[in-house]
mmCIF file of C-alpha atoms in Angstrom:
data_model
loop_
_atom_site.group_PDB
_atom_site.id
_atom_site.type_symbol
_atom_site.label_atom_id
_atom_site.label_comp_id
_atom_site.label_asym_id
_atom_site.label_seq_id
_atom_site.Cartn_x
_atom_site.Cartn_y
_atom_site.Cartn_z
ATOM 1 C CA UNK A 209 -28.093 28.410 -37.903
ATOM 2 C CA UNK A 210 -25.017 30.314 -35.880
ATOM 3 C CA UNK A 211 -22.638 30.829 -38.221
ATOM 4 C CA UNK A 212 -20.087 33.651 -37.035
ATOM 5 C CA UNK A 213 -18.393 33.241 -33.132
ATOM 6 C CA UNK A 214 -20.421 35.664 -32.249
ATOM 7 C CA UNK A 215 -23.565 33.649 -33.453
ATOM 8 C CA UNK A 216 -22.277 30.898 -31.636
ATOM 9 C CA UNK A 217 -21.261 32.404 -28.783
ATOM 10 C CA UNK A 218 -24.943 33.976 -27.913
ATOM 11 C CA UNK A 219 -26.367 30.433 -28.822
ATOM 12 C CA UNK A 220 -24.202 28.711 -26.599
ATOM 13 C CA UNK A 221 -25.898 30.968 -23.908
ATOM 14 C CA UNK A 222 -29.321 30.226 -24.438
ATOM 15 C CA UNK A 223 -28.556 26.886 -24.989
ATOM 16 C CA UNK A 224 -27.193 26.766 -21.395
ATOM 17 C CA UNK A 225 -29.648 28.562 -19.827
ATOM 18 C CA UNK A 226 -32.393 26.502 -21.263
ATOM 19 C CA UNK A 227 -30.609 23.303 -20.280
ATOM 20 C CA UNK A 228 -30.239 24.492 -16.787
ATOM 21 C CA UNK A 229 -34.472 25.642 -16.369
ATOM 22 C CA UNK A 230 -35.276 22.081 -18.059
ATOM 23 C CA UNK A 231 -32.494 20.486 -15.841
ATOM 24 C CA UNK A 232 -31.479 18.964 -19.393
ATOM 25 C CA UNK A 233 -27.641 18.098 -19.241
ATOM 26 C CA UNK A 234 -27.394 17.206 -22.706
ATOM 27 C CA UNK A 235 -28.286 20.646 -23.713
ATOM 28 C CA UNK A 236 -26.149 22.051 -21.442
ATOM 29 C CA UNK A 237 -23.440 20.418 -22.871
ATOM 30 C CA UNK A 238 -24.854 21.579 -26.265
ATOM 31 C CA UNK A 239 -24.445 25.378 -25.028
ATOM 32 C CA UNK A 240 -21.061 25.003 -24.011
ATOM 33 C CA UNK A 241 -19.845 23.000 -26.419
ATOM 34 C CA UNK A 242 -21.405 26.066 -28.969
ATOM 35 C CA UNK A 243 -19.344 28.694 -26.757
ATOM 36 C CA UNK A 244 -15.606 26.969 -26.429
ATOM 37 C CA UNK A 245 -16.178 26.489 -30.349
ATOM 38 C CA UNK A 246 -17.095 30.033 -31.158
ATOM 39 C CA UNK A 247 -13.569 31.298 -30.351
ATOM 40 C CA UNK A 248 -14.555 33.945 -27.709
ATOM 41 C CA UNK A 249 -13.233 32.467 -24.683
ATOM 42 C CA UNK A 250 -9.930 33.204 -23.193
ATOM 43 C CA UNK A 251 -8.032 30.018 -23.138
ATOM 44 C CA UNK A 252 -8.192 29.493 -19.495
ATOM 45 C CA UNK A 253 -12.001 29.722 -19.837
ATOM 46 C CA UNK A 254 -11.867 27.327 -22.656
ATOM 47 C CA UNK A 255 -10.115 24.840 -20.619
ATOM 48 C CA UNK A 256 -12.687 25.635 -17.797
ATOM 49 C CA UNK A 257 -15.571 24.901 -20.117
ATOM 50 C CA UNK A 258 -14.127 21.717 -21.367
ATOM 51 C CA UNK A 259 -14.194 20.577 -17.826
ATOM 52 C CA UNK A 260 -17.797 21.460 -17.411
ATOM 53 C CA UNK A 261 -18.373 19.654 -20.518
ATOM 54 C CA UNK A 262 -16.504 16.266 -18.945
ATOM 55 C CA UNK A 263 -18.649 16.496 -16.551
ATOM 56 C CA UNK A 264 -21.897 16.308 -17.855
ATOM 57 C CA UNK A 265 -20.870 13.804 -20.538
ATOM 58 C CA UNK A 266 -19.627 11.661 -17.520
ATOM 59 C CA UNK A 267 -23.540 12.585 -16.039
ATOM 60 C CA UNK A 268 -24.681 10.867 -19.240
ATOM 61 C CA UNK A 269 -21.993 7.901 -19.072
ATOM 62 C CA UNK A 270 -21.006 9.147 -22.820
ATOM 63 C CA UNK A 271 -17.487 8.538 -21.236
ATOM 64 C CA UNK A 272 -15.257 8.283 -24.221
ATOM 65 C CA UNK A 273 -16.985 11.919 -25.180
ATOM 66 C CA UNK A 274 -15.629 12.690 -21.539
ATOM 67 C CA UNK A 275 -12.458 11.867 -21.654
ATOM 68 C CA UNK A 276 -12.243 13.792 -24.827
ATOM 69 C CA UNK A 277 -13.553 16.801 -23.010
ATOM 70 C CA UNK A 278 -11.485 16.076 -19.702
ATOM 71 C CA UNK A 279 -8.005 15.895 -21.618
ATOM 72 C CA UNK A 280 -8.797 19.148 -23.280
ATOM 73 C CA UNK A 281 -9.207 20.881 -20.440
ATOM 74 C CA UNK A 282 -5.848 18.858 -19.000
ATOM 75 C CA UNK A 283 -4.239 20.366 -21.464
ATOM 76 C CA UNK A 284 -5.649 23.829 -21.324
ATOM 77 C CA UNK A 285 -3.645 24.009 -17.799
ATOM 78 C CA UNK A 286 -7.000 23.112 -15.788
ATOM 79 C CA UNK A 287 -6.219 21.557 -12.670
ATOM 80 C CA UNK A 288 -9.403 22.249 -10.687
ATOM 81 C CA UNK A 289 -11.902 20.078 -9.428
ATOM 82 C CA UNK A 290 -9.977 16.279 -9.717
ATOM 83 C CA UNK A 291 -9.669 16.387 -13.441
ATOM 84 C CA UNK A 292 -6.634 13.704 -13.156
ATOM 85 C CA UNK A 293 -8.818 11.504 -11.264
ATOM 86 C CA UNK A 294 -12.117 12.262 -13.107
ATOM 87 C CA UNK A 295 -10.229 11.596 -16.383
ATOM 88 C CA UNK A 296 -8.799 8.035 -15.005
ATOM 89 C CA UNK A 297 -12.725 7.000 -13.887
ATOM 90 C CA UNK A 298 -13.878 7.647 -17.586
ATOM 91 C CA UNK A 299 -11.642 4.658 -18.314
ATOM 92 C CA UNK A 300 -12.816 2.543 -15.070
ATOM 93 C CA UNK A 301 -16.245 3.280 -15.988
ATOM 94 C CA UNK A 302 -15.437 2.093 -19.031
ATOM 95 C CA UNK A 303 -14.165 -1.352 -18.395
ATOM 96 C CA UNK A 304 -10.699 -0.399 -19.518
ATOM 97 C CA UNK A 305 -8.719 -0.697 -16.097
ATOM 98 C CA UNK A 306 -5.392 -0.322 -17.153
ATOM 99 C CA UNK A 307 -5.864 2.392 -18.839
ATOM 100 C CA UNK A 308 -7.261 4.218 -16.184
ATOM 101 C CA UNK A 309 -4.590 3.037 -13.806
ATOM 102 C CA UNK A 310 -1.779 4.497 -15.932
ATOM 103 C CA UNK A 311 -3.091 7.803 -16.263
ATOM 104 C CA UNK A 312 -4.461 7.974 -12.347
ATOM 105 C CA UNK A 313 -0.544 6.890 -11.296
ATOM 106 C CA UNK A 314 0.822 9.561 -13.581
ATOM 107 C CA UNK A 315 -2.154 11.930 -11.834
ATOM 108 C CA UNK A 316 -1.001 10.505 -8.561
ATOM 109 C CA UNK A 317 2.928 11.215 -9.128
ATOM 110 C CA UNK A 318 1.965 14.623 -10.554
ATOM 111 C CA UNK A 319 0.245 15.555 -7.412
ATOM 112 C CA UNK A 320 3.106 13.860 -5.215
ATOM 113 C CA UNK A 321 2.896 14.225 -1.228
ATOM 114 C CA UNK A 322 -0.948 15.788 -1.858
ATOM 115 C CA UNK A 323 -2.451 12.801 -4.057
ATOM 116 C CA UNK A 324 -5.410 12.571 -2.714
ATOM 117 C CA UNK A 325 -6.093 9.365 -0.355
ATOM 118 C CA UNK A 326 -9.225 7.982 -2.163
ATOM 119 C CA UNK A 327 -7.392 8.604 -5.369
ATOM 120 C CA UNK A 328 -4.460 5.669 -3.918
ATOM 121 C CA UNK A 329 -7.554 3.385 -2.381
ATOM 122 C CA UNK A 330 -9.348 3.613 -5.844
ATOM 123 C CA UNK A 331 -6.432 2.383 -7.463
ATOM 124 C CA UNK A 332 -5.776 -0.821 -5.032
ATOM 125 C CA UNK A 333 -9.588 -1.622 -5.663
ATOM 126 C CA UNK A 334 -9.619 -1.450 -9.196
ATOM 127 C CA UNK A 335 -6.242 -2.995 -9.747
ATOM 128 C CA UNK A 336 -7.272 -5.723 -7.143
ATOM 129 C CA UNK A 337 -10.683 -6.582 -9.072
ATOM 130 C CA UNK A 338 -8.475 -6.243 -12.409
ATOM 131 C CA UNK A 339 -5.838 -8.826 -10.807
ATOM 132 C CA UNK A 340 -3.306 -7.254 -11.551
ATOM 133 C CA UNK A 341 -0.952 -7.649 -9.165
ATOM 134 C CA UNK A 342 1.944 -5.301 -10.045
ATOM 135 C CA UNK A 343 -0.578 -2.424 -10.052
ATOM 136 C CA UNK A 344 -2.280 -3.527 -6.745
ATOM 137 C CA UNK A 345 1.053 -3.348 -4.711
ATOM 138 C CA UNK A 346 2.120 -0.618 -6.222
ATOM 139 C CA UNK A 347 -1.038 1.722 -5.072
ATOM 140 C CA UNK A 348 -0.666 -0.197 -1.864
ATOM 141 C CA UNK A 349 2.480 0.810 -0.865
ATOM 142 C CA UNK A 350 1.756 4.232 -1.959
ATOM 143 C CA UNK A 351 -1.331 4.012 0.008
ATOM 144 C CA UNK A 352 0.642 3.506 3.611
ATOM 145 C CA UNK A 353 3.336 5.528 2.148
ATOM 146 C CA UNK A 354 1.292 8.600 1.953
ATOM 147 C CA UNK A 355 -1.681 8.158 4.373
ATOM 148 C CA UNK A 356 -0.211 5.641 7.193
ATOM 149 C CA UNK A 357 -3.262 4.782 8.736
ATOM 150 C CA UNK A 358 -4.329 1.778 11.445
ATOM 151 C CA UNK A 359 -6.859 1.280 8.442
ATOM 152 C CA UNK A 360 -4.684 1.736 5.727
ATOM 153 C CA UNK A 361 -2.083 -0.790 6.868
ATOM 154 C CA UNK A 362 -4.490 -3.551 7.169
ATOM 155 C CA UNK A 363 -5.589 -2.846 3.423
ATOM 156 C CA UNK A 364 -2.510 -2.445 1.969
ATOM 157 C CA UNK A 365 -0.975 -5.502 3.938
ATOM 158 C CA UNK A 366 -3.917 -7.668 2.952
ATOM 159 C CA UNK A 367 -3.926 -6.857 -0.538
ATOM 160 C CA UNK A 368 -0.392 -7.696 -1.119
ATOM 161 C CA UNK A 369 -0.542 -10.477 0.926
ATOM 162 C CA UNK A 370 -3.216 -12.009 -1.724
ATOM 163 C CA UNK A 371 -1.679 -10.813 -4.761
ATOM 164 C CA UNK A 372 1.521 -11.926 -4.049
ATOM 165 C CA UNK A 373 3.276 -15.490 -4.355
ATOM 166 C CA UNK A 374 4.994 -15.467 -1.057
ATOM 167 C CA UNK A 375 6.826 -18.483 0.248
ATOM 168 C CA UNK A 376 7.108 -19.177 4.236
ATOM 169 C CA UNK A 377 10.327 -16.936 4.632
ATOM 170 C CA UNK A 378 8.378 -13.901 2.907
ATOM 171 C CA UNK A 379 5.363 -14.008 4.658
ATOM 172 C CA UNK A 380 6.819 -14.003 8.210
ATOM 173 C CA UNK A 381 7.704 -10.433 7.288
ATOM 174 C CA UNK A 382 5.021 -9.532 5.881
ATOM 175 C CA UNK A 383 3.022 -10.461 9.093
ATOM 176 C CA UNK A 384 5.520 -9.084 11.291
ATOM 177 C CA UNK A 385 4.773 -5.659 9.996
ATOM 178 C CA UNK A 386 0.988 -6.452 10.584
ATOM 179 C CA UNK A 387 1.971 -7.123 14.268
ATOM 180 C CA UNK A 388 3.768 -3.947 14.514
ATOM 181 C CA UNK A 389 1.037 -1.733 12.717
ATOM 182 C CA UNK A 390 -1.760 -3.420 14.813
ATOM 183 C CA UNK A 391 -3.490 -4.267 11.410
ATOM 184 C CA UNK A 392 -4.503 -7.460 12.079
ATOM 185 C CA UNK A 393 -8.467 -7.635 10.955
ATOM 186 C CA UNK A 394 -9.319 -11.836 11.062
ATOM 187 C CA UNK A 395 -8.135 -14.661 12.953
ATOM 188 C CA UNK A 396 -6.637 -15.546 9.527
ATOM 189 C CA UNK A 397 -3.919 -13.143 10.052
ATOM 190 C CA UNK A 398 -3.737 -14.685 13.629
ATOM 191 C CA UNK A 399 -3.253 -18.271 12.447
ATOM 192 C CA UNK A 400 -1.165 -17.314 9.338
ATOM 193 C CA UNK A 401 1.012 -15.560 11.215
ATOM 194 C CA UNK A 402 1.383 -18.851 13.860
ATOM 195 C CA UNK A 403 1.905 -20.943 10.814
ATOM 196 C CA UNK A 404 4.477 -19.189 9.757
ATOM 197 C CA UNK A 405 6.276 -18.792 13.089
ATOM 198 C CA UNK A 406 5.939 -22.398 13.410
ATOM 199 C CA UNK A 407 5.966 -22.853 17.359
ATOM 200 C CA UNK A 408 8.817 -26.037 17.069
ATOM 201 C CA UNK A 409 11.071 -22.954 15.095
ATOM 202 C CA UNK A 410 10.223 -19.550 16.736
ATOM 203 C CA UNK A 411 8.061 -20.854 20.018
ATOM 204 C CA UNK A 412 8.723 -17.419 21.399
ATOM 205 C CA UNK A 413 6.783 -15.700 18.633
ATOM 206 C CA UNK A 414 4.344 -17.773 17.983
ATOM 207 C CA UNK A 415 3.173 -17.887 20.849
ATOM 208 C CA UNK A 416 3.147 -14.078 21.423
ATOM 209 C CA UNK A 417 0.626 -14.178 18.447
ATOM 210 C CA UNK A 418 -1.273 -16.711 20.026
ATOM 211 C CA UNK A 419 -1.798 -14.452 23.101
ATOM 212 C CA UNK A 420 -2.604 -11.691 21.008
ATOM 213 C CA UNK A 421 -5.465 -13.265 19.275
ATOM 214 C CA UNK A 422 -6.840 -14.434 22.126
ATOM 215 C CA UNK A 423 -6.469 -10.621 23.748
ATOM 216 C CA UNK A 424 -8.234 -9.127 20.694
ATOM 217 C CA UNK A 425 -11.114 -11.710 20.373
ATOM 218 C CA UNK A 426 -9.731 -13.039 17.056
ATOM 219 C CA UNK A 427 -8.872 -16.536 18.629
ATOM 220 C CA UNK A 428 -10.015 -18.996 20.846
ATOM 221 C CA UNK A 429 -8.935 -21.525 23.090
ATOM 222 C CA UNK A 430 -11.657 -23.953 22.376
ATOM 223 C CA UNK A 431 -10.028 -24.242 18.511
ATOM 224 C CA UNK A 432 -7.872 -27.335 18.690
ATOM 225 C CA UNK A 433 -4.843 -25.477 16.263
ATOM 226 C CA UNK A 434 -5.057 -22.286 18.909
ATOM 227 C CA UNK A 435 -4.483 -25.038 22.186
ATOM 228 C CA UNK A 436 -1.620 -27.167 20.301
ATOM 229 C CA UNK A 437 0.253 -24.046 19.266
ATOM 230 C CA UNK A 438 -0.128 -22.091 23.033
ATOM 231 C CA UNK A 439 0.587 -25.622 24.509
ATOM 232 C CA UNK A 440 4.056 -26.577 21.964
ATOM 233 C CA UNK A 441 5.034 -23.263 22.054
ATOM 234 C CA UNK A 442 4.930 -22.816 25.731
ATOM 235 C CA UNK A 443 6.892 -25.849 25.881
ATOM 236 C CA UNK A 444 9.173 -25.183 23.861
ATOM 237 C CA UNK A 445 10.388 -21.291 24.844
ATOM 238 C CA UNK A 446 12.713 -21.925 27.985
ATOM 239 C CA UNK A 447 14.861 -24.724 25.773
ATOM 240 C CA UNK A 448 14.756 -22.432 23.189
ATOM 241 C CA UNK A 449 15.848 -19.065 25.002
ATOM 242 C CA UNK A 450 18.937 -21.311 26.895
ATOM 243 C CA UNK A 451 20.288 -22.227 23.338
ATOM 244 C CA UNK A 452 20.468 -18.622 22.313
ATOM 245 C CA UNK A 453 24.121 -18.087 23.928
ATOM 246 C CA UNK A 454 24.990 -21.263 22.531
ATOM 247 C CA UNK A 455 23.904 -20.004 19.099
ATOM 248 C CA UNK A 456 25.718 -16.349 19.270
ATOM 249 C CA UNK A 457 28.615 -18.242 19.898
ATOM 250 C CA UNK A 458 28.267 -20.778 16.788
ATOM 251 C CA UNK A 459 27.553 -17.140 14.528
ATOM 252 C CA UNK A 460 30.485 -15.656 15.849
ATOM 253 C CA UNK A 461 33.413 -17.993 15.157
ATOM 254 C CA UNK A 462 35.054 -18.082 12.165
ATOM 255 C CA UNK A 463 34.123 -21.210 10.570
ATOM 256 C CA UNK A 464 30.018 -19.998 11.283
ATOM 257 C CA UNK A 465 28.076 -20.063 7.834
ATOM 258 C CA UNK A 466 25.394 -18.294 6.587
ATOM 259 C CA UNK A 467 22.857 -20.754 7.609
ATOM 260 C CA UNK A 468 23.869 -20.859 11.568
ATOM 261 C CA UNK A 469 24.454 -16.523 11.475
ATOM 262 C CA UNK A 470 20.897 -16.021 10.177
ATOM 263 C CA UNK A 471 19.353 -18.627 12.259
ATOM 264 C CA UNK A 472 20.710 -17.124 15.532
ATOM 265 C CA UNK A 473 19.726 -13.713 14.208
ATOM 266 C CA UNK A 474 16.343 -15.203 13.912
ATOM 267 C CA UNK A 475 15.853 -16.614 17.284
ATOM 268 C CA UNK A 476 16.863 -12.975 18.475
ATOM 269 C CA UNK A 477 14.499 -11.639 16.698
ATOM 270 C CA UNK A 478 11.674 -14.099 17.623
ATOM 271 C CA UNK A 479 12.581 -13.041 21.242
ATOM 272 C CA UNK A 480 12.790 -9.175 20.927
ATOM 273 C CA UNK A 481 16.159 -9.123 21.119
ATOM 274 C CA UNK A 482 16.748 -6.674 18.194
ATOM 275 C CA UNK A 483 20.476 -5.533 19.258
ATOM 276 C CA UNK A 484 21.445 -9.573 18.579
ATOM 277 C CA UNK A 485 19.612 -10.314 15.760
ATOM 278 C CA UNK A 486 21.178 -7.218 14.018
ATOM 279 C CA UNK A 487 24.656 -8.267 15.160
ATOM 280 C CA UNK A 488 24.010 -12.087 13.855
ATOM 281 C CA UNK A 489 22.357 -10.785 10.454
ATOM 282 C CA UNK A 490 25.503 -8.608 9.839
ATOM 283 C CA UNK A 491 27.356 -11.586 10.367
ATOM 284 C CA UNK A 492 25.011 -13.570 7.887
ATOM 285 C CA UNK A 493 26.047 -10.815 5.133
ATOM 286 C CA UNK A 494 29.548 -11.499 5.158
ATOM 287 C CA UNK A 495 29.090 -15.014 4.753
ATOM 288 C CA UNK A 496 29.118 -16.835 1.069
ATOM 289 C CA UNK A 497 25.791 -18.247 -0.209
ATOM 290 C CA UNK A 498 23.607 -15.904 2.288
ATOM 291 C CA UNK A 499 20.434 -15.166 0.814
ATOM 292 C CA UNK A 500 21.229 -11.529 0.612
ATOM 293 C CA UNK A 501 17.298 -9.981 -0.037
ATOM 294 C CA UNK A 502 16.241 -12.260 2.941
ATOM 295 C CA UNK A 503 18.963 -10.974 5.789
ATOM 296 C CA UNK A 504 18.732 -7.580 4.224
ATOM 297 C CA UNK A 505 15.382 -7.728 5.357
ATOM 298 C CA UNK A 506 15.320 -8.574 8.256
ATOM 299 C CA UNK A 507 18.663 -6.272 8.987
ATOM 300 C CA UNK A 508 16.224 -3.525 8.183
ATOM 301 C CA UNK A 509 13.399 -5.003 10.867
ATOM 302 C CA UNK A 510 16.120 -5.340 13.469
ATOM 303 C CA UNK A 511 17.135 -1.435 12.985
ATOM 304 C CA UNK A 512 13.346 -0.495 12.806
ATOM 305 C CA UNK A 513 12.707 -1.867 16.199
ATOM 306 C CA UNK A 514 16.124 -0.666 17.524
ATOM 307 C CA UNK A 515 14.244 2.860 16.429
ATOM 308 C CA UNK A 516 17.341 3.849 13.763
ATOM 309 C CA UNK A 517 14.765 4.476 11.196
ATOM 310 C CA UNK A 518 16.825 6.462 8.945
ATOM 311 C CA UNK A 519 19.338 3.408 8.938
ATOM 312 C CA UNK A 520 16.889 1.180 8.631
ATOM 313 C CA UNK A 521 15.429 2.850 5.379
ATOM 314 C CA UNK A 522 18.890 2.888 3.867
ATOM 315 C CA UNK A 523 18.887 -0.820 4.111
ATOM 316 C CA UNK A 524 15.429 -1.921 2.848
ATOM 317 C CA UNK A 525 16.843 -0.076 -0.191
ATOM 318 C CA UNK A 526 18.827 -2.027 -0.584
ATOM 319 C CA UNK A 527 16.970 -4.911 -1.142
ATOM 320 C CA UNK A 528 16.156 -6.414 -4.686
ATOM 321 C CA UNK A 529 13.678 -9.130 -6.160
ATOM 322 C CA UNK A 530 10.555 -10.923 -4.600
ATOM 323 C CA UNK A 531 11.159 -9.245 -1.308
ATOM 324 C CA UNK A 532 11.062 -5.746 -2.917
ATOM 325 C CA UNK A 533 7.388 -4.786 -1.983
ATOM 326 C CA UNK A 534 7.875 -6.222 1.770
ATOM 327 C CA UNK A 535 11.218 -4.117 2.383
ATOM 328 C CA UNK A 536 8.949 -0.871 0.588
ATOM 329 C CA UNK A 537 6.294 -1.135 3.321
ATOM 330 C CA UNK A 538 8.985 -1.270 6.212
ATOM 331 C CA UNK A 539 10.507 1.352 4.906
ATOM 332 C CA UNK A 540 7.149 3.132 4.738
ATOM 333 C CA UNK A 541 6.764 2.047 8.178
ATOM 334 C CA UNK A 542 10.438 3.476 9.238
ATOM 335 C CA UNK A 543 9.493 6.511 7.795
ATOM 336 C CA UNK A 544 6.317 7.071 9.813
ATOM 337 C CA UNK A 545 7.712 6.402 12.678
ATOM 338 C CA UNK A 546 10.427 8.433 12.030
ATOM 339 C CA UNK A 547 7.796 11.584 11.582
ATOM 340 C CA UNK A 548 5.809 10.553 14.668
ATOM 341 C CA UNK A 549 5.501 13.208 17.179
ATOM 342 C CA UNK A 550 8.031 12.199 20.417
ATOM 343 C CA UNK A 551 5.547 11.290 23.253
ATOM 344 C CA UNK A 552 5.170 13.692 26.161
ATOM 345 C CA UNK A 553 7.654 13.673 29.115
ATOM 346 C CA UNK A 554 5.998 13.315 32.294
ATOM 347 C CA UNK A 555 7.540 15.440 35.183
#
């Protein structure tokens, strides 16, 4: 029967204070519902309201009544309380995923450098049960970009290693950031990795892999693909190592192409030897029909390890198609390292 705001207003109260002695949240949201609509509150109160409203609608998993309430009090100038990320789980609740990735990234570039972590993590896990891919990589990179975690790696890595199409040359990368992060969770990422490598190619690195597995538990000796790789790979490293010279000197003369630059700069790489395997790679990019994304890449590795982060950064930006999410998460990489504290000088 409250007609006038006033009316309303005083109705609104009771109504709230009833639904809070009978623990009733749909009366509760009665009450405030009455008060925003009588007019009386300032706006700011309003928009406070309408978040208190969300929230119980949420309570009663009426969520298309709370995201009604929730973007009224976005728009209010209400910022309190994870509205953004309340607003995009009214959509997840509601089995409409891509909406409620598209508003929690807008949420999540609003917020910038303090987007909260479990806002990021929420988005890999509902874009990865979505499968959607594009979505997935994007919150992973985010993810390490923002919060670069021992954890965080190994999700992010793992996820875009499933949701992506990578070919051989890709996944090496990918996996060599795993090594350097220490993310590796399952001897899958062990083996993978080895595959990759191939010990006939890169026996050096493979088998570095193989020893790490077997130093973290992850592999064992008594698998039959674990003892061929240690045993060809073992082999195989001391030929391999005495052909490096012969291979600078192939990169380095004029009629070298692509092929032979980036395939010494590879072998460098495979045996640490960053300084090279940048030399040879900026050798590969001045060569026509390199496979620019690929050396670009691994350019970018070379500097990381070299510790020339900031250069390093400026050339995984450079790098366009497939390879575009791999080069993101060594940059993201570069970049922590870059902010890491410098370790203590011992007297």
């Amino acid at each position: 029967v409250a007609t006038t705001p006033d009316d309303k207003f005083i109705a609104g109260q009771l109504a709230l204070n009833l639904g809070q002695l009978a623990a009733d949240k749909a009366m509760q949201r009665r009450g405030l519902q009455s008060m925003v609509d009588s007019g009386k509150l300032s706006p700011a109160d309003a928009a406070k309201f309408q978040f208190y409203i969300g929230g119980l609608s949420f309570d009663l998993k009426e969520y298309a009544a709370a995201r009604t309430a929730f973007q009224a009090s976005i728009a209010g100038g209400y910022t309190e309380g994870g509205v953004d990320g309340l607003l995009a789980d009214t959509y997840f609740n509601d089995n409409m995923p891509n909406e409620g990735l598209k508003v929690l990234d807008e949420a999540i570039a609003k917020r910038g450098a303090a987007a909260p972590e479990d806002w990021i993590r929420k988005g890999i896990v509902v874009s990865y049960k979505a499968k959607l891919p594009a979505e997935a990589i994007k919150f992973s990179t985010r993810l390490v970009q923002g919060y670069p975690t021992q954890e965080n790696w190994a999700l992010s890595l793992s996820v875009i290693r499933d949701m992506s199409n990578f070919q051989n040359q890709e996944q090496i990368d990918l996996l060599r950031l795993m090594a350097r992060t220490n993310s590796f969770s399952e001897a899958r990422d062990y083996i993978e990795y080895i595959q990759a490598a191939d010990p006939r190619r890169l026996p050096a690195e493979a088998l570095k892999i193989v020893n790490m597995g077997l130093a973290a538990g992850k592999l064992q000796l008594s698998d039959p693909f674990v003892a061929d790789a240690k045993s060809m790979s073992s082999a195989r490293i001391s030929e391999d190592k005495a052909s490096l010279v012969a291979m600078e000197r192939d990169a380095r003369s004029a009629s070298a192409t692509a092929a032979t630059a980036m395939a010494a700069g590879d072998a460098f790489l495979s045996h640490d030897n960053a300084a090279k395997a940048e030399e040879m790679y900026k050798i590969a990019l001045t060569k026509p029909g390199v496979d620019t994304p690929r050396a670009l890449t691994r350019l970018g590795i070379a500097q990381t390890d070299l510790g020339r982060y900031a250069e390093a950064q400026e050339t995984f930006a450079k790098v366009t198609g497939p390879r575009v999410p791999i080069a993101q998460l060594w940059s993201a990489y570069a970049k922590s390292k870059m902010a890491a504290p410098a370790a203590a000088v011992t007297p």
